[in-house]
Amino acid sequence: MLLPHQPLQEAAVPSPRIAPRDQAGPWHSEAVCRRDEAGLFFAPSKEPTAARLSREEAAKRVCARCPVMVECREHALLQPEPYGVWGGLTAAERRVVLARRRRRDAELQRSTRIAAAG
């Protein structure tokens, strides 16, 4: 469990599960959020809705200027990370993206089967 006072570099980026970006090192070493507190990216328990929305927007602004935002987002989608803002997306937004990907993949498989049968 992540606590709001834990730095993101220690709490939110579990290095054993992350694939290297290139020979220079893993993608998260270039993440802008490494300088921010995890509390910005992860909700405290029982956070009021208005506070959550404000905090998430602030986290997304950090993500928007990050050079590894796409890698971070893909990491969170592939794991999948169930909590927090990753790659500019909240957990709920990532669930939507994953559902869309599953539907797209199912449509592609269906189209492939129809084409092979026809």
XYZ file of C-alpha atoms in Angstrom:
118
model
C 0.000 0.000 0.000
C 1.294 3.447 -0.874
C 1.258 6.211 1.674
C 0.930 9.874 0.648
C 4.285 10.764 2.189
C 6.245 8.152 0.224
C 8.218 9.536 -2.726
C 7.001 8.231 -6.085
C 10.401 6.881 -7.032
C 10.304 4.458 -4.106
C 6.610 3.726 -3.809
C 5.073 3.715 -7.264
C 7.723 2.424 -9.627
C 8.445 -1.205 -8.767
C 11.590 -1.856 -10.748
C 11.369 -5.670 -10.989
C 8.293 -5.408 -13.248
C 9.605 -2.682 -15.571
C 11.303 -3.460 -18.844
C 14.327 -1.352 -19.807
C 13.620 1.513 -22.185
C 17.032 1.325 -23.826
C 20.675 0.867 -22.924
C 20.685 4.157 -20.976
C 18.337 2.754 -18.342
C 14.694 2.134 -17.563
C 12.089 4.646 -18.712
C 11.177 5.705 -15.185
C 14.633 7.167 -14.589
C 13.594 10.051 -16.887
C 10.138 10.547 -15.368
C 9.316 14.094 -14.272
C 7.221 12.737 -11.386
C 10.320 11.365 -9.662
C 10.750 14.832 -8.179
C 7.155 15.004 -6.866
C 5.477 13.354 -3.919
C 3.439 10.209 -4.505
C 0.520 11.923 -2.780
C -0.061 13.908 -5.947
C -0.434 10.718 -7.991
C -2.136 8.443 -5.448
C -5.304 9.156 -3.484
C -5.379 9.202 0.280
C -8.165 7.111 1.789
C -11.602 8.752 1.881
C -10.502 11.688 -0.285
C -13.420 14.029 -1.099
C -14.395 14.068 -4.783
C -13.497 17.737 -5.350
C -10.073 17.223 -3.769
C -9.494 14.069 -5.837
C -10.377 15.804 -9.098
C -8.112 18.734 -8.275
C -5.221 16.441 -7.292
C -5.650 14.313 -10.423
C -5.621 17.393 -12.655
C -2.412 18.568 -10.970
C -0.854 15.131 -11.501
C -1.917 15.161 -15.165
C -0.207 18.547 -15.618
C 3.021 16.956 -14.362
C 2.501 14.040 -16.770
C 1.848 16.381 -19.695
C 5.396 17.741 -19.522
C 7.043 14.353 -19.003
C 9.320 12.960 -21.756
C 8.354 9.355 -20.901
C 4.591 9.809 -20.546
C 3.808 7.238 -23.266
C 6.097 4.593 -21.727
C 4.580 5.235 -18.306
C 1.047 4.932 -19.682
C 1.827 1.679 -21.476
C 3.454 0.283 -18.344
C 0.309 1.085 -16.349
C -1.918 -0.471 -19.015
C 0.146 -3.633 -19.418
C 0.628 -4.367 -15.678
C -2.210 -3.212 -15.126
C -1.672 -0.657 -12.377
C -4.937 -0.487 -10.402
C -4.346 2.840 -8.619
C -3.059 6.328 -9.218
C -2.318 8.580 -12.150
C 0.119 6.986 -14.596
C 0.996 8.419 -17.993
C -1.624 11.134 -17.633
C -4.492 8.699 -17.024
C -6.392 7.911 -13.846
C -7.209 4.324 -12.920
C -10.769 4.796 -14.229
C -9.488 6.227 -17.521
C -7.098 3.295 -17.897
C -9.978 0.854 -17.386
C -11.806 2.553 -20.272
C -8.726 2.320 -22.517
C -8.284 -1.351 -21.654
C -11.946 -2.097 -22.361
C -11.664 -0.358 -25.739
C -8.527 -2.352 -26.550
C -10.255 -5.606 -25.644
C -13.236 -4.722 -27.864
C -10.920 -3.744 -30.722
C -8.939 -6.969 -30.378
C -12.155 -9.015 -30.319
C -13.379 -7.240 -33.481
C -10.051 -7.891 -35.215
C -10.191 -11.574 -34.292
C -13.769 -11.808 -35.497
C -12.861 -10.100 -38.791
C -9.892 -12.417 -39.267
C -12.046 -15.504 -38.700
C -14.698 -14.245 -41.136
C -12.077 -13.466 -43.787
C -10.420 -16.870 -43.343
C -13.768 -18.672 -43.602
C -14.969 -16.709 -46.628
